[in-house]
């Protein structure tokens, strides 16, 4: 026999939903300037762990992973659809130098930006 469904949703879920939507909106607005969850947490009035719990509940990813995936998506878009050199992509995405961007990209995508661009040169 299956257990009966609860009469009400769990108490933490609506709050987590709101927290995640606020975080996601802030990431979309600021990801080219802010790369640390603590910056978003501070701006939104939550702790980093609260953002992580809410993001994990909504997406299955932690808050930092979610942020990094958004930055990576934009990096790939720039590399695939523009002729900007990696250093200019880094600048556009808020990295202080191209080496940090390359390290980030390699860690996230498994390839350097130039090698990724070579394999995805569909311009």
Short mmCIF file of C-alpha atoms in Angstrom, two decimals, residues 18-79:
data_model
loop_
_atom_site.label_atom_id
_atom_site.label_comp_id
_atom_site.label_asym_id
_atom_site.label_seq_id
_atom_site.Cartn_x
_atom_site.Cartn_y
_atom_site.Cartn_z
CA UNK A 18 11.71 31.83 -3.59
CA UNK A 19 15.36 31.81 -2.53
CA UNK A 20 16.40 29.95 -5.67
CA UNK A 21 14.45 32.24 -7.99
CA UNK A 22 16.02 35.30 -6.40
CA UNK A 23 19.47 33.71 -6.69
CA UNK A 24 18.93 32.71 -10.32
CA UNK A 25 17.80 36.25 -11.20
CA UNK A 26 20.83 37.73 -9.44
CA UNK A 27 23.17 35.34 -11.25
CA UNK A 28 21.69 36.32 -14.61
CA UNK A 29 22.16 39.96 -13.77
CA UNK A 30 25.67 39.78 -12.30
CA UNK A 31 27.56 36.66 -13.39
CA UNK A 32 29.96 38.67 -15.55
CA UNK A 33 31.09 40.59 -12.46
CA UNK A 34 30.53 38.31 -9.48
CA UNK A 35 31.93 34.77 -9.36
CA UNK A 36 31.51 33.94 -5.66
CA UNK A 37 28.38 32.63 -3.96
CA UNK A 38 29.13 34.68 -0.86
CA UNK A 39 28.69 37.87 -2.92
CA UNK A 40 25.19 36.79 -3.96
CA UNK A 41 24.35 35.60 -0.46
CA UNK A 42 25.32 38.93 1.02
CA UNK A 43 23.43 40.93 -1.62
CA UNK A 44 20.29 38.81 -1.19
CA UNK A 45 20.40 38.64 2.61
CA UNK A 46 20.93 34.88 2.86
CA UNK A 47 23.79 32.70 3.95
CA UNK A 48 25.76 30.76 1.32
CA UNK A 49 24.43 27.49 2.74
CA UNK A 50 20.84 28.69 2.29
CA UNK A 51 21.54 29.46 -1.36
CA UNK A 52 23.18 26.07 -1.80
CA UNK A 53 20.25 24.19 -0.23
CA UNK A 54 17.69 26.08 -2.32
CA UNK A 55 19.68 25.69 -5.54
CA UNK A 56 20.26 22.00 -4.94
CA UNK A 57 16.54 21.47 -4.27
CA UNK A 58 15.63 23.26 -7.51
CA UNK A 59 18.38 22.03 -9.85
CA UNK A 60 20.33 19.22 -8.24
CA UNK A 61 23.43 21.44 -8.30
CA UNK A 62 25.04 23.40 -5.52
CA UNK A 63 24.99 27.19 -5.73
CA UNK A 64 28.64 27.38 -6.86
CA UNK A 65 28.13 24.70 -9.52
CA UNK A 66 25.05 26.55 -10.78
CA UNK A 67 27.00 29.81 -11.01
CA UNK A 68 29.98 28.16 -12.69
CA UNK A 69 27.70 26.48 -15.25
CA UNK A 70 26.18 29.86 -16.14
CA UNK A 71 29.62 31.42 -16.59
CA UNK A 72 30.72 28.43 -18.68
CA UNK A 73 27.64 28.66 -20.88
CA UNK A 74 28.39 32.29 -21.67
CA UNK A 75 32.07 31.51 -22.26
CA UNK A 76 31.11 28.81 -24.76
CA UNK A 77 28.65 31.16 -26.44
CA UNK A 78 31.36 33.81 -26.85
CA UNK A 79 33.89 31.30 -28.14
#
